[in-house]
Coordinates of C-alpha atoms in Angstrom, one line a residue:
X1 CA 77.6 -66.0 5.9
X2 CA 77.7 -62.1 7.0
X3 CA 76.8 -60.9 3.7
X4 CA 73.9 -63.1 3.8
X5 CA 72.6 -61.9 7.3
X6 CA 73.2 -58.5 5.9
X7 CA 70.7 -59.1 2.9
X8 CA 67.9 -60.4 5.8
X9 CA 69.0 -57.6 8.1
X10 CA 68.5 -54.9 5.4
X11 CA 66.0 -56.6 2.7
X12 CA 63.5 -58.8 4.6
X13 CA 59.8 -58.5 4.7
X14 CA 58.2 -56.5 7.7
X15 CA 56.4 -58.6 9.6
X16 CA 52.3 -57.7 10.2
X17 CA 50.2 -57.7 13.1
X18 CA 47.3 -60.4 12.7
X19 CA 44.8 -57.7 12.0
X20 CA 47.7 -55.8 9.8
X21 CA 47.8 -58.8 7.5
X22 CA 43.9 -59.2 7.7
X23 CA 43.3 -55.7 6.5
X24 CA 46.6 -56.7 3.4
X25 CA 44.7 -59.8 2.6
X26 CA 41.2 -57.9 1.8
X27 CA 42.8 -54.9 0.0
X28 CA 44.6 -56.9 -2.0
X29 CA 41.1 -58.3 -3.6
X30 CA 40.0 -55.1 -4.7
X31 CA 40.1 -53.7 -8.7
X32 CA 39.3 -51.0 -10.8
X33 CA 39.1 -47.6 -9.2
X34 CA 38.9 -49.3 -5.6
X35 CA 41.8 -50.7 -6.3
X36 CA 43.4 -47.7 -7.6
X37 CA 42.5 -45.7 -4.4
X38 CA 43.6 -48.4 -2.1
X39 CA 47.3 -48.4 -4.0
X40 CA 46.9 -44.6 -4.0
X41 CA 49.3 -43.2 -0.9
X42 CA 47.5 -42.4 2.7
X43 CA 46.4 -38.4 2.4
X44 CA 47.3 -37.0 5.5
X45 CA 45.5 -34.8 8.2
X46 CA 44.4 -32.3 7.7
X47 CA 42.6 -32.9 4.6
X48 CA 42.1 -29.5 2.2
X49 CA 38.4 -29.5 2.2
X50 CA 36.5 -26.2 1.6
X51 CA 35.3 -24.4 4.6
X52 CA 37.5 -26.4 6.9
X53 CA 40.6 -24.6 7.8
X54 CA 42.8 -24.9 11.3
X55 CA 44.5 -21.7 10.4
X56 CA 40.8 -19.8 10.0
X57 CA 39.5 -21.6 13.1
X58 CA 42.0 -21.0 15.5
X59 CA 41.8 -17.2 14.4
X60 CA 38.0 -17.5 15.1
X61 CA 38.6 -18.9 18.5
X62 CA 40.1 -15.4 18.9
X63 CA 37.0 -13.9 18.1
X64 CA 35.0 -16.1 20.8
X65 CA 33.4 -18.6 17.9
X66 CA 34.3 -22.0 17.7
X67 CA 32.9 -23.3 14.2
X68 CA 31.1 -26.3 14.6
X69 CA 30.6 -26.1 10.7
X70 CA 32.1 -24.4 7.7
X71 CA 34.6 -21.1 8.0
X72 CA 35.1 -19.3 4.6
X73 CA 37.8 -16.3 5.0
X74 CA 37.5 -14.1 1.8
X75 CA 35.5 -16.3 -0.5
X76 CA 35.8 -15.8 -3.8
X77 CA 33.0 -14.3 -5.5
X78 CA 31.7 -16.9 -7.6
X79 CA 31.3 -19.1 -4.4
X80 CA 29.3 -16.5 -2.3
X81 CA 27.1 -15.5 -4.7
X82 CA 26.4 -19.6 -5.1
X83 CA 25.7 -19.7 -2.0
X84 CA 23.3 -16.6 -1.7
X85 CA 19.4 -17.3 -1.1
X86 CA 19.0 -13.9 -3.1
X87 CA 17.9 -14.2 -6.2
X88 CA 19.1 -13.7 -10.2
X89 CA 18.2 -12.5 -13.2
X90 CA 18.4 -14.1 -16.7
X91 CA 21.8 -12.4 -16.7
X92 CA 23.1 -13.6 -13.3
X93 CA 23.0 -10.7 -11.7
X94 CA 22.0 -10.6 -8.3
X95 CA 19.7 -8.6 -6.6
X96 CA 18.8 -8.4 -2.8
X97 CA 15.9 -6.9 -1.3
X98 CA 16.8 -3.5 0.1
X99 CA 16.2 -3.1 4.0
X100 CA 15.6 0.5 5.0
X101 CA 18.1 2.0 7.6
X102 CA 14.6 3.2 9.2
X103 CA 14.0 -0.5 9.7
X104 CA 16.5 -0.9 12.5
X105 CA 14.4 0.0 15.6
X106 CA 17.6 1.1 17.8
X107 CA 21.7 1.4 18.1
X108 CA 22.8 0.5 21.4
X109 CA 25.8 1.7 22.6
X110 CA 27.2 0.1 25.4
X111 CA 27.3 2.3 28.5
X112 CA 31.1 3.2 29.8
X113 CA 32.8 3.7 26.6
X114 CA 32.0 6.8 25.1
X115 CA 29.3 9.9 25.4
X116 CA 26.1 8.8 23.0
X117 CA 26.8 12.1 21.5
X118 CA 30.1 11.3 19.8
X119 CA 28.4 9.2 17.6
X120 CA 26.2 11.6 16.5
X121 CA 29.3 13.3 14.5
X122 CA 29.3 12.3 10.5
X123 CA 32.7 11.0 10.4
X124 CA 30.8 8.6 13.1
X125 CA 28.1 7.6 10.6
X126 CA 25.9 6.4 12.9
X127 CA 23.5 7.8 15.9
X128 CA 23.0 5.9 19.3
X129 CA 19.0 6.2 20.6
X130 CA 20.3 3.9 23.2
X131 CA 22.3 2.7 26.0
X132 CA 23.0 -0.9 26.9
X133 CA 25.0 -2.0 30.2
X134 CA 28.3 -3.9 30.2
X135 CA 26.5 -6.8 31.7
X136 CA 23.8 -7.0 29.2
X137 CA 26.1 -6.2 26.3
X138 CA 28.5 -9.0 27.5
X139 CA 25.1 -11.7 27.6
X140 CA 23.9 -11.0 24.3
X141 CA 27.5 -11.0 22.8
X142 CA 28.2 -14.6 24.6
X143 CA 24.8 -15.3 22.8
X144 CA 25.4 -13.7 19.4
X145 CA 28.8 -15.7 19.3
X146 CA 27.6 -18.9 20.4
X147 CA 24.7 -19.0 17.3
X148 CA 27.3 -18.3 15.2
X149 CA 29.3 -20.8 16.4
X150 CA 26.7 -23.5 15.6
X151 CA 25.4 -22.1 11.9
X152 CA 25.9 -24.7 9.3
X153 CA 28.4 -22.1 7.5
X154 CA 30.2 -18.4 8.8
X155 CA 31.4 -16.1 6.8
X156 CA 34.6 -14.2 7.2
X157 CA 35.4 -11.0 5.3
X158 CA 38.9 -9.6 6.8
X159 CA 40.1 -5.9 5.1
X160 CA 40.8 -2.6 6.1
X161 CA 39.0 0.8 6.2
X162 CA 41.4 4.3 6.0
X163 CA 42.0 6.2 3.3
X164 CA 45.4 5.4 2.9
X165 CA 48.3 2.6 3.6
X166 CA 49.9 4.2 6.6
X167 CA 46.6 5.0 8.3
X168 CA 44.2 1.9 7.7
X169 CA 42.4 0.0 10.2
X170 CA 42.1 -4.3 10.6
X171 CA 38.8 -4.7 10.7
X172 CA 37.1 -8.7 10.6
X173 CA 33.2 -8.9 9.4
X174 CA 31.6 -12.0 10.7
X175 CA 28.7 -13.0 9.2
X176 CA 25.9 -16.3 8.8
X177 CA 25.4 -15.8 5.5
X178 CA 27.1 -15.2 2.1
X179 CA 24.9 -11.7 0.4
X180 CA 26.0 -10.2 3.9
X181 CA 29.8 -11.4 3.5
X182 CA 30.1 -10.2 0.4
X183 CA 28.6 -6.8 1.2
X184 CA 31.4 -6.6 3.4
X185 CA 34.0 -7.6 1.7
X186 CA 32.9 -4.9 -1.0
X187 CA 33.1 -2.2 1.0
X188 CA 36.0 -3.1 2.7
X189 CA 39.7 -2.6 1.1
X190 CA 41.2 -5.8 0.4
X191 CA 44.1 -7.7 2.0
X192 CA 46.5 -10.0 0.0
X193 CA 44.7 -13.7 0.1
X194 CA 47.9 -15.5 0.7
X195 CA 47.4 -13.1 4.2
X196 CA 47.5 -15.5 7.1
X197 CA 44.5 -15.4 9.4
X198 CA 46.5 -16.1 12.1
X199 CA 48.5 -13.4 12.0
X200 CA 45.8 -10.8 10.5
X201 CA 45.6 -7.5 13.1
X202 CA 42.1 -6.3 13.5
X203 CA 41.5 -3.7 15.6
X204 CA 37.5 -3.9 15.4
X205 CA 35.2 -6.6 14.9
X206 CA 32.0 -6.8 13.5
X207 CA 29.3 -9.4 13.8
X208 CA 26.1 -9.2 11.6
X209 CA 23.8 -12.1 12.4
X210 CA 20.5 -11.2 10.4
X211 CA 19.3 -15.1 11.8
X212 CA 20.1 -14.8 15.4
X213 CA 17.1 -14.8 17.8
X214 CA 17.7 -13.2 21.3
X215 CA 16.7 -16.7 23.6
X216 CA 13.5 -15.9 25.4
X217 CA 15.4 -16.4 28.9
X218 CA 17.6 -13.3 28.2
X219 CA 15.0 -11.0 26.2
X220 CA 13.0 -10.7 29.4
X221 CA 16.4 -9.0 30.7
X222 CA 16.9 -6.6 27.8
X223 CA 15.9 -3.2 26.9
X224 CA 12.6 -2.9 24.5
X225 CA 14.1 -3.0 21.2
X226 CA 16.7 -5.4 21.2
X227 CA 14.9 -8.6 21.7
X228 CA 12.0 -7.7 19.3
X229 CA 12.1 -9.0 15.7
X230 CA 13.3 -5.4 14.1
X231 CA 16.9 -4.8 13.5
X232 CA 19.3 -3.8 16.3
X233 CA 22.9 -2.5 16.4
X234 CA 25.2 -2.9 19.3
X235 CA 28.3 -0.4 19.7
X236 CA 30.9 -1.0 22.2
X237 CA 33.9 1.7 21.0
X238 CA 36.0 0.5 24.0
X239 CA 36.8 -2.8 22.5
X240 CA 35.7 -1.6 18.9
X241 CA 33.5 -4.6 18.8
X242 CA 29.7 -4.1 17.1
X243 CA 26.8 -6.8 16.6
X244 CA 24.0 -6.3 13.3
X245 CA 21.0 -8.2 14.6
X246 CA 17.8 -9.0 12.6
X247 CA 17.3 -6.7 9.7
X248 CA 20.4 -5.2 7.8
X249 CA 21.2 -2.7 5.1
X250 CA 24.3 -2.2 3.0
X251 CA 23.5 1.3 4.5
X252 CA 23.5 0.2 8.0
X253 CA 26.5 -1.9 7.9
X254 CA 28.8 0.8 5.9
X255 CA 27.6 3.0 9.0
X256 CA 29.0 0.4 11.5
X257 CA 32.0 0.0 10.0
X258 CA 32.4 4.0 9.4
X259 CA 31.8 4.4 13.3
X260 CA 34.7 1.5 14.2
X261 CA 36.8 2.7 11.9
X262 CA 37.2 5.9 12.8
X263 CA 37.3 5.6 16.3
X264 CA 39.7 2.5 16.3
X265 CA 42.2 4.9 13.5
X266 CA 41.2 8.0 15.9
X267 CA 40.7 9.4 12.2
X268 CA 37.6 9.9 9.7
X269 CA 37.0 6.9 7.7
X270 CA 34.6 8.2 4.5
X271 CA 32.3 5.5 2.5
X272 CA 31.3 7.1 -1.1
X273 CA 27.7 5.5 -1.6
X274 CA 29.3 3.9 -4.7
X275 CA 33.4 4.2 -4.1
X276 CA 33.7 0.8 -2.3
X277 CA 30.1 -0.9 -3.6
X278 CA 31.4 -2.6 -6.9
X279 CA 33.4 -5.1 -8.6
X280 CA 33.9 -6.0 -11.9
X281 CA 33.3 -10.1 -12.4
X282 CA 33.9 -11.8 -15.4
X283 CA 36.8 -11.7 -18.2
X284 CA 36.2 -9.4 -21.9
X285 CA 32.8 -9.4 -23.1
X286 CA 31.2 -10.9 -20.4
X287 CA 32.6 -8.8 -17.8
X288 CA 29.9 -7.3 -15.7
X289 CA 29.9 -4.4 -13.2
X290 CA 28.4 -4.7 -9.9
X291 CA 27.4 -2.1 -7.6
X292 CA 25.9 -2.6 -4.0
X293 CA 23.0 0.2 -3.4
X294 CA 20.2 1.2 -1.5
X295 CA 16.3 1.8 -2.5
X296 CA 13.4 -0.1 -3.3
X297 CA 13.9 -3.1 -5.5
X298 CA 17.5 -2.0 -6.2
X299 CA 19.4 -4.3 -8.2
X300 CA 22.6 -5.9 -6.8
X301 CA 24.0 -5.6 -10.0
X302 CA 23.7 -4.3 -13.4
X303 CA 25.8 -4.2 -17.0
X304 CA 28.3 -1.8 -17.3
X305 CA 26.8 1.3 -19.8
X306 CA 29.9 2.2 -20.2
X307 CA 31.7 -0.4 -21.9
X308 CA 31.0 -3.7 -22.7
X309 CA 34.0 -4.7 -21.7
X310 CA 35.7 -2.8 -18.9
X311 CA 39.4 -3.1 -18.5
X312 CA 41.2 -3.1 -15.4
X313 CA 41.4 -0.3 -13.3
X314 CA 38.7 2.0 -15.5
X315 CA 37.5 4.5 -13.1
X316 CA 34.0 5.5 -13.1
X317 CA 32.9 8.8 -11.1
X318 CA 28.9 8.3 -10.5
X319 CA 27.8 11.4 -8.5
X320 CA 27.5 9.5 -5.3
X321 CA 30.3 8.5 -5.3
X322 CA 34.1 6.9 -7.3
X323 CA 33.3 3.8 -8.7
X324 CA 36.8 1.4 -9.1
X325 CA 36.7 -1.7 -11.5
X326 CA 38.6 -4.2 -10.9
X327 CA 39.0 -7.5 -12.8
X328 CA 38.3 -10.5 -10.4
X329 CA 40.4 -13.4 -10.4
X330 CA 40.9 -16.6 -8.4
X331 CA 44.3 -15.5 -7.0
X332 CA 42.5 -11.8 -5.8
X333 CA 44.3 -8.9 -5.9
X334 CA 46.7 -7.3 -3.6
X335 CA 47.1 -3.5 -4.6
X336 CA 44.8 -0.3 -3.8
X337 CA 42.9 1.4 -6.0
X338 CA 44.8 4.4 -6.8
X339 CA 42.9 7.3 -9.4
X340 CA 45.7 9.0 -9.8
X341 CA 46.7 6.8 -12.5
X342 CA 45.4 5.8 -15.6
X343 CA 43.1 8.6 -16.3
X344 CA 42.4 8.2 -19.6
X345 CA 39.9 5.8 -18.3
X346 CA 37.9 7.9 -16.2
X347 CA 34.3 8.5 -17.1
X348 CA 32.6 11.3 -15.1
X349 CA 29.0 11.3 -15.0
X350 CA 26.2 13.5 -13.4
X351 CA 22.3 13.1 -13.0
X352 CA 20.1 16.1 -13.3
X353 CA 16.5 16.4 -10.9
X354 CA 15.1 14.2 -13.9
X355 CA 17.5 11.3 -13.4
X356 CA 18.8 11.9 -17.1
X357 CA 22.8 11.0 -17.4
X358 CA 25.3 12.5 -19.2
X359 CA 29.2 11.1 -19.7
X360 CA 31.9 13.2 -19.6
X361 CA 35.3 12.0 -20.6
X362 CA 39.0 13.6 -21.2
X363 CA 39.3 14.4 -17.4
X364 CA 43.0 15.0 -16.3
X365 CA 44.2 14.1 -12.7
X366 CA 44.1 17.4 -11.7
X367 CA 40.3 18.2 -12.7
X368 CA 39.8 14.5 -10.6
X369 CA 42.2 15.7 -7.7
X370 CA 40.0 18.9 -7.7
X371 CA 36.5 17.8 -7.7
X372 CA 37.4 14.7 -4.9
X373 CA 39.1 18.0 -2.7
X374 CA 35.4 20.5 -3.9
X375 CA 33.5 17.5 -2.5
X376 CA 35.3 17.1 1.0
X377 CA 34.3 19.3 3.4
X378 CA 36.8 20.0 7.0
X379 CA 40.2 19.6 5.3
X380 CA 42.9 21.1 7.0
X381 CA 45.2 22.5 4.7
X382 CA 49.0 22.8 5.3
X383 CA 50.9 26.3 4.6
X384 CA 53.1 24.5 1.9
X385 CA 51.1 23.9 -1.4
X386 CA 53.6 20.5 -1.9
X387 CA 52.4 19.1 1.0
X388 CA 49.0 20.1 0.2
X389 CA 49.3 18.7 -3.1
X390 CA 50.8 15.2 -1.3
X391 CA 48.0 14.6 1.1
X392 CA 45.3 15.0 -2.0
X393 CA 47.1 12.6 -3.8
X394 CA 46.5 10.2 -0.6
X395 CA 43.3 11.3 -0.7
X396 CA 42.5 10.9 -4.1
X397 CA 44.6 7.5 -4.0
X398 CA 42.0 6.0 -1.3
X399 CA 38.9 4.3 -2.6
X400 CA 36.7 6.4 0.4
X401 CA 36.4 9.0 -0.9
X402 CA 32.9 11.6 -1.8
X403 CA 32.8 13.5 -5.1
X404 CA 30.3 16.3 -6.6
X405 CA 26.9 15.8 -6.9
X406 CA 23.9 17.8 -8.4
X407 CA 23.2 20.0 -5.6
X408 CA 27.1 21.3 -5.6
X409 CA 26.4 22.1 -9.2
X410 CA 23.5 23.8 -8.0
X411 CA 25.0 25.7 -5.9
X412 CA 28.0 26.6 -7.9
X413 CA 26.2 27.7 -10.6
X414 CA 23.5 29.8 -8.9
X415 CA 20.8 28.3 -10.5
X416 CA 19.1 25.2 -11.9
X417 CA 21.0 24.0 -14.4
X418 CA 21.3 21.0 -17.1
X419 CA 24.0 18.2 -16.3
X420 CA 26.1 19.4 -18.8
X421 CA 26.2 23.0 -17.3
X422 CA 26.6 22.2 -13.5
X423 CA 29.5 20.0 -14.4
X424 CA 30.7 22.2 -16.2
X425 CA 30.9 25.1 -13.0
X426 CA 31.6 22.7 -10.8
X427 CA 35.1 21.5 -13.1
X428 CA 35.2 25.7 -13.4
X429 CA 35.2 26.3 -10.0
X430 CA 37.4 23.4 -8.8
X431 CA 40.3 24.0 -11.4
X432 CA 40.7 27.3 -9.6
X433 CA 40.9 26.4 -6.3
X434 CA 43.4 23.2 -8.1
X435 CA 45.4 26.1 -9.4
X436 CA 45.6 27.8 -6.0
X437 CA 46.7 25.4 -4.2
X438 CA 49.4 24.1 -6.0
X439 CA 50.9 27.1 -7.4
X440 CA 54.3 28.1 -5.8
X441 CA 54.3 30.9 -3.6
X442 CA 55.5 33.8 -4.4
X443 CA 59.1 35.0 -3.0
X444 CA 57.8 37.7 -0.2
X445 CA 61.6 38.4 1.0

């Protein structure tokens, strides 16, 4: 008798609710693939849906947006070039219409914070024509945060600007649309994906809203220039906090982030034209190299010359600037670009006044070191030649970084000269100064 009421007590049948048994009853006349989804076990909430992420909201919310559609952090490439309303060639490459920096009627800087003047400097990047008050700045912002808010999709690209581990800087580009994201994301030094938004530190934020509209109830309160249709750029350096509004440049937001970076890092923060403006997309043969440029009618991207298929971690040295490919993947990447290594790769080029190129290969690590320190101008050099010799190799190790151009040629050489020629001083004249620096001083005891 006990082992019976056992056997009910541990095997018997739950018993449903009237609406329970209803719902059993109906499922249990379903076939095929209804059937098969119905049997399927419950998926619980939240749901993995692309674009909707708690972890990526909730860091939003930190930001002042609360996404009433999609959030992408760090897209993949292949889904933000998908999503682009710029156009393609036969080839898929994309192109975007270039916006001159000209086109951007004024920079605001928000009164309080700092002197218009300091960002006049070039580690700076960008100059202030004028002010806007902490109550004005604080209205538009409230408004610049709520349209983004409400977009059907924001963009997030979270990286880093400094030129090396120890001294980079959080920054968090939010954006309405994908060609603008992924500008950003180019420029900026890459964080592991597996990164936690939650837990990212950034220490300045920008917002670049191309589609926002200043609401005619508030552009009766602003200065001329902000609430017109032509591209505006707010700069408050106390909270390190900056808003792109109507037209925008690669240019323009390379400035901005230049301008935060260095002020939130209290050190210079250095965009090449071309050291942060490509990646590599694609696998073997059908790799392609992109670069992000200014002019008219530029191209987004373009075929490597150099190779057909580029391998990972070939260097290219344009003259405006170090180029470093890297081979996309789905997982991303984690690591720096660091041109201290694998140097056998390294393709120099120069452009004379005609445009004509020429390709130099079989540079060593010391001619790169040498023509990355010719190109910098300020650096402070330390007494002891190792220590000079350690902070190039940071130097060199960052992707920020400037190298020769024509007119240093030029100038080295005394005179117009052929590609081939000003290279050649300029490698002349930087080997020497190389050789200086790191040669051991001499005993003077």
């Amino acid at each position: 008798m006990l082992r019976v009421g056992l056997r009910r007590l541990f095997h018997s049948t739950p018993v449903l609710s009237s609406a329970q048994a209803a719902i059993a009853a109906h499922n249990a006349k379903a076939s095929g693939s209804v059937a098969s989804v119905l049997a399927a076990a419950p998926q619980m909430y939240p749901r993995k849906v692309a674009g909707v992420s708690p972890a990526v909201n909730w860091s939003l919310a930190d930001d002042r947006i609360t996404p009433a559609g999609q959030a992408f952090r760090n897209a993949s490439l292949s889904d933000l070039v998908s999503a682009s309303w710029a156009p393609s060639d036969k080839d898929g490459v994309l192109s975007i219409p270039a916006v001159s920096s000209a086109a951007v009627s004024s920079v605001f800087l928000v009164e309080g914070t700092l002197p218009t003047s300091a960002l006049t400097t070039p580690a700076a990047g960008i100059n202030a024509n004028a002010s806007l008050s902490l109550t004005d700045y604080n209205a538009v912002m409230r408004s610049v945060t709520g349209y983004l808010s409400q977009v059907p999709q924001v963009w997030v690209a979270d990286g880093t600007v400094g030129s090396h581990r120890s001294a980079e800087t959080g920054v968090r580009v939010v954006s309405d649309n994908s060609v603008s994201s992924l500008a950003a994301q180019i420029l900026l030094n890459r964080i592991p994906r597996v990164n936690d938004p939650m837990s990212f530190v950034r220490s300045a934020r920008v917002f670049v809203a191309p589609g926002f509209a200043v609401p005619a109830d508030l552009a009766s309160k602003l200065p001329k220039g902000l609430s017109g249709d032509a591209g505006a750029v707010i700069v408050n350096l106390r909270s390190k906090v900056a808003a792109i509004l109507g037209s925008v440049s690669v240019t323009l937001l390379q400035q901005t982030l230049s301008s935060l970076g260095s002020f939130a890092s209290k050190a210079p923060v250095f965009f090449g034209s071309i050291a942060k403006n490509s990646l590599i997309v694609g696998r073997g043969a059908n790799s392609r190299l992109l670069f992000l440029a200014e002019g008219p009618a530029v191209s987004f991207g373009f075929r490597a010359a150099t190779s057909a298929s580029p391998s990972e971690g070939q260097k290219v040295v344009l003259r405006d600037g170090v180029s470093n490919t890297v081979l996309q993947s789905d997982a991303g990447i984690a690591s720096r670009p660091n041109l201290v290594k694998a140097s056998e790769n390294v393709v120099l080029t120069m452009s004379n006044a005609k445009g004509v190129s020429k390709v130099q290969k079989g540079v060593s690590e010391d001619d790169l070191a040498a023509l990355v320190l010719a190109s910098l101008e300020g650096v402070v050099l330390a007494a002891d030649a190792v220590a000079n010799a350690r902070a190039i190799a940071r130097i060199i190790s960052s992707s920020n970084v400037f190298v020769s151009s024509p007119q240093d040629a030029q100038s080295v050489s005394g005179k117009e000269s052929s590609s081939d020629a000003g290279f050649a001083s300029v490698l002349d004249a930087t080997r020497a100064r190389w050789a200086t620096l790191t040669a051991p001083k001499a005993d003077t005891k």
